[in-house]
Structure formats: C-alpha cells, structure tokens
C-alpha cells in the first residue's frame, strides 16, 4: 500500500476513534511530506485544555484529510494546523 494511502487510512481511523495518534505517527514519520502535521501531533495537550483551539485544529484536520483523499498533496501541505 502506498505510504500516503496508509497514512490517510490511519488518519481516518484516528478521527473515528478506532486508532490513536500513536498509531499514526510511525507511518507519518516515514513520509517526507506534510511537515505542518507535526503541529497537530504536538498540540494534543493544548487541544485537551482549549476547546476553541481543538475545534480549529480538528477543522484543519478535516481539510487536510479531504485534500489527501483527492490526491491534492499541495493543498494538504498548505494546511498549517495553526491559527
């Protein structure tokens, strides 16, 4: 399976609460793309304390996944996961 497709599959499982971010990270680390996604990974503690920030990052995650689904990797790379 293509690594990006495997990454996408795990992201969707993470959104569905059937995988953890710890399941996603090893596959993500094998990619040389989407460096802004580290913001999402690193900000778990902020999301847990700040519902507005969590909402913003989760909306960014939706946009990120939508871009990956259609193969628009340029657009996915533009999702910064920051305000």
Coordinates of C-alpha atoms in Angstrom, one line a residue:
X1 CA 0.0 0.0 0.0
X2 CA 1.3 3.5 -0.9
X3 CA 2.5 5.2 2.3
X4 CA 0.3 8.2 1.8
X5 CA -2.7 6.0 1.5
X6 CA -1.7 4.1 4.6
X7 CA -1.3 7.4 6.4
X8 CA -4.7 8.5 5.2
X9 CA -6.3 5.3 6.3
X10 CA -4.8 5.7 9.8
X11 CA -5.9 9.4 10.0
X12 CA -9.5 8.4 9.2
X13 CA -9.3 5.6 11.9
X14 CA -8.0 8.2 14.3
X15 CA -10.9 10.5 13.5
X16 CA -13.3 7.6 14.1
X17 CA -11.6 6.9 17.4
X18 CA -10.5 3.4 16.3
X19 CA -6.8 4.3 16.2
X20 CA -4.6 6.5 18.3
X21 CA -2.3 9.3 17.3
X22 CA 0.5 6.8 18.4
X23 CA -0.7 4.5 15.6
X24 CA -0.5 7.4 13.1
X25 CA 3.0 8.8 14.0
X26 CA 5.2 5.9 12.8
X27 CA 3.6 5.9 9.3
X28 CA 3.7 9.7 9.2
X29 CA 7.4 9.7 10.1
X30 CA 8.2 7.6 7.0
X31 CA 6.8 10.3 4.8
X32 CA 8.8 13.3 3.6
X33 CA 5.6 15.4 3.2
X34 CA 3.1 17.3 5.3
X35 CA 5.5 18.7 7.9
X36 CA 2.9 21.0 9.4
X37 CA 1.1 17.9 10.6
X38 CA 3.6 17.9 13.4
X39 CA 1.7 20.9 14.9
X40 CA -1.3 18.7 15.2
X41 CA 0.7 15.9 16.8
X42 CA 2.5 18.2 19.2
X43 CA -0.6 20.2 20.3
X44 CA -2.6 17.4 21.8
X45 CA -2.1 18.9 25.3
X46 CA -3.4 22.3 24.1
X47 CA -6.4 20.7 22.4
X48 CA -7.3 18.9 25.6
X49 CA -7.3 22.3 27.5
X50 CA -8.6 24.7 25.0
X51 CA -11.8 23.7 23.1
X52 CA -11.6 26.6 20.6
X53 CA -8.1 25.5 19.7
X54 CA -9.2 21.9 19.4
X55 CA -12.1 22.9 17.2
X56 CA -9.7 24.9 14.9
X57 CA -7.2 22.1 14.7
X58 CA -9.8 19.5 14.1
X59 CA -11.3 21.6 11.3
X60 CA -7.8 21.9 9.8
X61 CA -7.6 18.1 10.1
X62 CA -10.8 17.7 8.1
X63 CA -9.4 19.9 5.4
X64 CA -6.1 18.0 5.4
X65 CA -7.8 14.7 5.1
X66 CA -10.1 16.0 2.3
X67 CA -7.1 17.2 0.3
X68 CA -5.3 13.8 0.8
X69 CA -8.4 11.9 -0.3
X70 CA -8.4 13.7 -3.7
X71 CA -4.7 13.5 -4.0
X72 CA -4.1 17.2 -3.7
X73 CA -0.9 17.0 -1.8
X74 CA 0.0 20.6 -2.5
X75 CA -3.2 21.7 -0.7
X76 CA -2.6 19.3 2.1
X77 CA 0.9 20.8 2.5
X78 CA -0.7 24.2 2.9
X79 CA -2.7 23.2 6.0
X80 CA -0.7 24.6 8.8
X81 CA -2.8 23.5 11.9
X82 CA -2.2 26.9 13.4
X83 CA -4.4 29.9 13.9

